[in-house]
Structure formats: C-alpha cells, structure tokens
PDB file of C-alpha atoms in Angstrom:
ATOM      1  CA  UNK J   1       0.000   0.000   0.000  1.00 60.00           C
ATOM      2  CA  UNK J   2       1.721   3.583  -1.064  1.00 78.00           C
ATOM      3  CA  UNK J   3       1.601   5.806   1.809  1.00 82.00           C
ATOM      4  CA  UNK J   4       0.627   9.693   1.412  1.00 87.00           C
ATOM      5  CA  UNK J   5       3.886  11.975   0.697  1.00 88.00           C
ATOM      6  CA  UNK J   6       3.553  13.595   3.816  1.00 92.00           C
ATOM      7  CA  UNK J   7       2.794  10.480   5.985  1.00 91.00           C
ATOM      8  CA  UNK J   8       7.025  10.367   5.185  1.00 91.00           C
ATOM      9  CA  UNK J   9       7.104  13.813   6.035  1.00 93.00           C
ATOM     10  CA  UNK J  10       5.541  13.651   9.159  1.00 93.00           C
ATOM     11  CA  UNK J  11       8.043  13.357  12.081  1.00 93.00           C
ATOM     12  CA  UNK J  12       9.692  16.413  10.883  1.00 92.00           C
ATOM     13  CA  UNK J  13       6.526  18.490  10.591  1.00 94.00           C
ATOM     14  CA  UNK J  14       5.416  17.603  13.558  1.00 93.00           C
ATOM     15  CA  UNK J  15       9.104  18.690  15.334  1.00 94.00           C
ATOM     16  CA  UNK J  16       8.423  21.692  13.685  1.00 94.00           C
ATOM     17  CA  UNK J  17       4.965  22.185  15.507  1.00 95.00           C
ATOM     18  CA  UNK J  18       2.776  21.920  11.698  1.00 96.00           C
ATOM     19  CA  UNK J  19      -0.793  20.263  13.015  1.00 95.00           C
ATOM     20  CA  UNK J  20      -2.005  17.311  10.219  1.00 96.00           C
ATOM     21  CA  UNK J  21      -5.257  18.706   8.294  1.00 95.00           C
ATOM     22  CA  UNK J  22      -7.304  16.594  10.517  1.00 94.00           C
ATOM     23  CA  UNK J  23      -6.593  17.725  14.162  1.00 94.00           C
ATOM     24  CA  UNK J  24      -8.204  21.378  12.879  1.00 94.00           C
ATOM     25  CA  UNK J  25     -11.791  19.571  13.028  1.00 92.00           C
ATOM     26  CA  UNK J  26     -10.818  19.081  16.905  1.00 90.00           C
ATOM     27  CA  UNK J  27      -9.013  22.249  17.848  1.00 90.00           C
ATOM     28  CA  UNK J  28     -10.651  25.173  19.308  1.00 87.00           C
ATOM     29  CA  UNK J  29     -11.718  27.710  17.005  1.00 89.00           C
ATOM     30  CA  UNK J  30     -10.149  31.051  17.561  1.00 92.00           C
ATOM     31  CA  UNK J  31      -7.097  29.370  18.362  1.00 93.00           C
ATOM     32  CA  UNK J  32      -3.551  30.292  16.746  1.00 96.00           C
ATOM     33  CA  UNK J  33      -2.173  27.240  14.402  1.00 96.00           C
ATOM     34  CA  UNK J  34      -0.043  25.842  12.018  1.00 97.00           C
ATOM     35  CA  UNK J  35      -0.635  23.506   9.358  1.00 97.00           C
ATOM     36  CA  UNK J  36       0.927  22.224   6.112  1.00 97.00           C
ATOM     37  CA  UNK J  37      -0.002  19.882   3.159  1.00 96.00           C
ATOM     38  CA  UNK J  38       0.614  19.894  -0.650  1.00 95.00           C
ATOM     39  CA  UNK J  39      -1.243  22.350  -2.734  1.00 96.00           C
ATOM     40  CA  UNK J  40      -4.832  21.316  -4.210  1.00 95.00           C
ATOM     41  CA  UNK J  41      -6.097  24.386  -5.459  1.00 95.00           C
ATOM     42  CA  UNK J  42      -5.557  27.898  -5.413  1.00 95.00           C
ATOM     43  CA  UNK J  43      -8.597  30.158  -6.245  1.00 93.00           C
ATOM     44  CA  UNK J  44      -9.113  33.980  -6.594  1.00 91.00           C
ATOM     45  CA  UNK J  45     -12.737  34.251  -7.937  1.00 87.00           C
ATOM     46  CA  UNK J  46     -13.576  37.690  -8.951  1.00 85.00           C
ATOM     47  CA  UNK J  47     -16.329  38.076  -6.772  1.00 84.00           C
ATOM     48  CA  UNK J  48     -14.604  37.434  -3.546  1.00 83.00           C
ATOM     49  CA  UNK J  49     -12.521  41.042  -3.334  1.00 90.00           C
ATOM     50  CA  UNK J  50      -9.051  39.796  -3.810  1.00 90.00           C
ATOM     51  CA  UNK J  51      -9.787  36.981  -1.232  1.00 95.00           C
ATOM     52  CA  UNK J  52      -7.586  33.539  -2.265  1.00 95.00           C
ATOM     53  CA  UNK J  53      -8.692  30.643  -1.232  1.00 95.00           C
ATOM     54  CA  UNK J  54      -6.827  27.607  -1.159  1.00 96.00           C
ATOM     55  CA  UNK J  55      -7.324  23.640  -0.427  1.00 96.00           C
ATOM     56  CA  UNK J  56      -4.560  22.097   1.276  1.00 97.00           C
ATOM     57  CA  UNK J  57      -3.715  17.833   1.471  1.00 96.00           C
ATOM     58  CA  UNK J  58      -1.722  15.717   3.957  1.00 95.00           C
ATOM     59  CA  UNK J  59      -2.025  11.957   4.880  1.00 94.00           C
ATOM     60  CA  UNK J  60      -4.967  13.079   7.393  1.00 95.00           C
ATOM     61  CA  UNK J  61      -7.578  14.661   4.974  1.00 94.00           C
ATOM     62  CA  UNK J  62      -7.754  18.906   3.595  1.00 95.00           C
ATOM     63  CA  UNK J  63      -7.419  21.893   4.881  1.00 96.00           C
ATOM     64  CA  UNK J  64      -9.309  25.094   3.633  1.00 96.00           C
ATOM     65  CA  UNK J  65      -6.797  28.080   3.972  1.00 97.00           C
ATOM     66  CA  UNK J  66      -8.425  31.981   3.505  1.00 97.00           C
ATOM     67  CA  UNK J  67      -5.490  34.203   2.896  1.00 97.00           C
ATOM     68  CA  UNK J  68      -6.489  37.926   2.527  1.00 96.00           C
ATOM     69  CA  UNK J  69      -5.226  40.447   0.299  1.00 95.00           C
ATOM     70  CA  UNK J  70      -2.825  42.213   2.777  1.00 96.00           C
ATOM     71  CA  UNK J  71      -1.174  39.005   3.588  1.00 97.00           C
ATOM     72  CA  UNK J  72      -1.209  37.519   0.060  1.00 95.00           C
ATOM     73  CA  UNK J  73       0.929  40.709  -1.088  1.00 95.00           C
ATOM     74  CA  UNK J  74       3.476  39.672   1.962  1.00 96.00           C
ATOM     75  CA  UNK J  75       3.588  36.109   0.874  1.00 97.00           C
ATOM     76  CA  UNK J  76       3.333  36.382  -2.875  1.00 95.00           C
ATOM     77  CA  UNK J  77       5.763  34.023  -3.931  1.00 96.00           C
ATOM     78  CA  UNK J  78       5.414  31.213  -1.260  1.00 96.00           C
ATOM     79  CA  UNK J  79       1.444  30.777  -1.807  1.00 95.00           C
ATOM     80  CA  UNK J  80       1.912  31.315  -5.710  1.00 94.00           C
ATOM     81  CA  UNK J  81       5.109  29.073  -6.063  1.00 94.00           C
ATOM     82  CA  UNK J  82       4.930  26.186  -3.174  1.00 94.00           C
ATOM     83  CA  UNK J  83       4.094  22.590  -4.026  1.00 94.00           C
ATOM     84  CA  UNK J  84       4.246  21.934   0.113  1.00 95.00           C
ATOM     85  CA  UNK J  85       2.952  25.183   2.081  1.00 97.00           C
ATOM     86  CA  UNK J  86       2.979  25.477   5.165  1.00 97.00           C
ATOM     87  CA  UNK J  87       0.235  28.541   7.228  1.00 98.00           C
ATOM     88  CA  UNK J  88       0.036  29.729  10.626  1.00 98.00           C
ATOM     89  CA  UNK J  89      -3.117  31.280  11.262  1.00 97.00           C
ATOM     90  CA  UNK J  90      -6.485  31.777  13.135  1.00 97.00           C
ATOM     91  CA  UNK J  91      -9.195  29.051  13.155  1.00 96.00           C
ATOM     92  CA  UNK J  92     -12.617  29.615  12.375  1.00 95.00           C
ATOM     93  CA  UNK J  93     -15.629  28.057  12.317  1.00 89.00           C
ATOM     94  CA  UNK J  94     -18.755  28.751  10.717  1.00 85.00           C
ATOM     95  CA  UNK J  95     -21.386  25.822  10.938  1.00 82.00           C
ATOM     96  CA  UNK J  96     -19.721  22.745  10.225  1.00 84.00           C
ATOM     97  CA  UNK J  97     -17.328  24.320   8.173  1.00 88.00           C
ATOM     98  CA  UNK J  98     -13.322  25.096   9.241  1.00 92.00           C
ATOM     99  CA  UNK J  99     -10.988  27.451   7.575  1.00 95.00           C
ATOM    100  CA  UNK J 100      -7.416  28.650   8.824  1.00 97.00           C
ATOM    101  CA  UNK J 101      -7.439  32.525   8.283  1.00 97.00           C
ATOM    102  CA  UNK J 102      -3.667  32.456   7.002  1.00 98.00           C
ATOM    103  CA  UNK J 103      -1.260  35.155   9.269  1.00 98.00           C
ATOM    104  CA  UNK J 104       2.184  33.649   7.593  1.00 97.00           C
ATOM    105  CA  UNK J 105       2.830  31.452   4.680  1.00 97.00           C
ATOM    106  CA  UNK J 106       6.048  29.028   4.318  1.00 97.00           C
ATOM    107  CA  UNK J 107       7.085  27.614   1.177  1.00 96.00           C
ATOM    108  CA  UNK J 108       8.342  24.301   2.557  1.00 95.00           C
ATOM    109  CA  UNK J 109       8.421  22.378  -0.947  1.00 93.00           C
ATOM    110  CA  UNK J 110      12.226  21.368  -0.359  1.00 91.00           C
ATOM    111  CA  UNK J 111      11.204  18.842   2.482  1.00 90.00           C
ATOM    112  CA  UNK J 112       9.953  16.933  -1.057  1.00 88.00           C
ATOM    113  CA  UNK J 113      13.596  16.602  -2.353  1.00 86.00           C
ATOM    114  CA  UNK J 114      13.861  14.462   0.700  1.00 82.00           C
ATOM    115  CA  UNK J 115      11.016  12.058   0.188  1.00 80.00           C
ATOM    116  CA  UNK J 116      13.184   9.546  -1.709  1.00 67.00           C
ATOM    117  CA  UNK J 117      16.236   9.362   1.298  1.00 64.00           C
ATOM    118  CA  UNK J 118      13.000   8.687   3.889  1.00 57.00           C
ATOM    119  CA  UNK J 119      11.504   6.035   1.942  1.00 54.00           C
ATOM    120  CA  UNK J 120      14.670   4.577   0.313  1.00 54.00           C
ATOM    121  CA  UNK J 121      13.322   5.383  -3.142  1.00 50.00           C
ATOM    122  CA  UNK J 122      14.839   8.236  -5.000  1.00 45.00           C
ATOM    123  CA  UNK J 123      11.542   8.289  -7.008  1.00 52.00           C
ATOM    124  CA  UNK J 124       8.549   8.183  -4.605  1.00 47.00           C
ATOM    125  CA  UNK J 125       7.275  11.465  -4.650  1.00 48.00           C
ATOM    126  CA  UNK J 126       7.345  11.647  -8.619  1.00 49.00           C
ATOM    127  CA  UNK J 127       5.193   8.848  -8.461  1.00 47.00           C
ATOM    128  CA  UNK J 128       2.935   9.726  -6.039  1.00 46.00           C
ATOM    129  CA  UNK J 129       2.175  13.059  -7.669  1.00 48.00           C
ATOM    130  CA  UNK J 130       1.598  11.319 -10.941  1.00 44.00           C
ATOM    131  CA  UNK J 131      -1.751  11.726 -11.821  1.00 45.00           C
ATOM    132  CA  UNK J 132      -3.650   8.165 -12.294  1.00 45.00           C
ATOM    133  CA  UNK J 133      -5.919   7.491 -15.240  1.00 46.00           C
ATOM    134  CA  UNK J 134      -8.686   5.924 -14.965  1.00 50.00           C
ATOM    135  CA  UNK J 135     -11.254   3.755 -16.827  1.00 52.00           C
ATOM    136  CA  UNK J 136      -9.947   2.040 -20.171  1.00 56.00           C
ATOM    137  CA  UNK J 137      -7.013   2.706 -21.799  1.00 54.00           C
ATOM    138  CA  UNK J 138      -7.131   5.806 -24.632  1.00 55.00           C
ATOM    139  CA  UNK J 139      -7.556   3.615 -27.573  1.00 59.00           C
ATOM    140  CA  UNK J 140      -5.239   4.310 -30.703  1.00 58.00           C
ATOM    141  CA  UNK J 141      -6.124   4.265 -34.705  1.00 59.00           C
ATOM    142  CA  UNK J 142      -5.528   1.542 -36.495  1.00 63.00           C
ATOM    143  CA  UNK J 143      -2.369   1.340 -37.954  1.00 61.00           C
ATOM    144  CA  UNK J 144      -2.069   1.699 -42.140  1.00 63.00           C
ATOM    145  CA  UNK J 145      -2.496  -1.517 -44.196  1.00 66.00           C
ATOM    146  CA  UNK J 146       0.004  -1.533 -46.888  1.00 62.00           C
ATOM    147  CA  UNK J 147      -0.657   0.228 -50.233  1.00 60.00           C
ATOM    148  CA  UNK J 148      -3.001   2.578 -48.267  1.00 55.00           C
ATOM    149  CA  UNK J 149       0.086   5.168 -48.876  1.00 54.00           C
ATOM    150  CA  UNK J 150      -0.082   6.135 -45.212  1.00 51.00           C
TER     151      UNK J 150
END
C-alpha cells in the first residue's frame, strides 16, 4: 500500500509544531495554528474582493486556507510558487465548516527533495504526484495496411 507523501514527512513536521489537516476539526476555534499539506487548489474568484482561497492535502484529509489580500501581497511568492505550504493562522468556524485565516505562509516544498532518502526510493514522490488514469485505456487508430500510402 503507497503511503501519502507527507505520511514520510511527518516526524519532521510535527518537530516543527505543523498540526495534520485533521486535528483542525478538533481544535478550538479562535485558536492560533499551524498547518501544512501539498497544494490542491488555489482560487481567486472575482467576486470574492481579492480573497484567495486555497485547499490544502496531507495523509490526514484537507485543509481550507483563507489568505487575505494584505497578507497575500506579503507572501506572494510562497502561496503562488509552493508545491508543500505550510500557514500559521487563526481558526474559524462557521457551521460545520473550518478554515485557517492564514497570518504567515512558508514555502516548505524542499522537504519533497527528501522524500526519496525517507523512503529509500529516489523516485517516490514523482510517483505519487503522478496523476492516475482511470477507466480504459485511450484507444489508438488503427495502424495503415500496406498500399493505403499512409
């Protein structure tokens, strides 16, 4: 069974005091935090005043970061540029849904280069970030009978 990228990752994050996706269903709301994962999505949508939103994954489940304007102009280049982010920020809840109001972002996509020395395979992150087809293979033309001139 392949094992999330992160699920390699985790020891270290965890020394660094980065919360998996899942344990910010169970902590207080309100509460200062800090969580990572590898970047879903990343959405600006026109109508939400130069709000980005973005969905975060680790071996536990998602994360849904907020990051407003003021702090996406401080942290430009990690949100836009990170495969691996990390965010400290204020929980909220609303309902049944959770959302980290992102203070800081950390570009933390070099703790991938490392994947392959913790698993013993140079390769394993390449492959687990391959996307998977599914259903039937893509099926290919026929190949030319001779004299077709094809």
């Amino acid at each position: 069974m392949k094992r999330h990228p992160l699920a390699l990752l985790r020891p270290q994050l965890t020394a660094d005091r980065y919360s998996p996706c899942a344990d910010l269903l169970t902590l207080p709301g309100g509460g200062k935090t800090r969580t990572t994962g590898v970047v879903l999505v990343r959405q600006r949508p026109g109508t939400a005043s130069g709000v980005i939103f973005a969905t975060l994954e680790d071996e536990t489940g998602i994360a849904n970061i907020i990051v407003w304007p003021k702090v996406f102009e401080a942290h430009r280049k990690a949100l836009l540029g990170s495969r691996l982010l990390g965010v400290e920020g204020i929980l909220q809840r609303e309902d049944t849904v959770t959302h980290l109001i992102a203070h800081r972002l950390f570009d933390l996509s070099h703790h991938l280069a490392t994947l392959g020395e913790l698993d013993g395979d140079s390769d394993a992150f390449a492959r687990s970030a391959r996307p998977r087809r599914r259903g039937p293979p893509p099926r290919r033309p026929p190949a030319p009978e001779a004299g077709d001139g094809g």
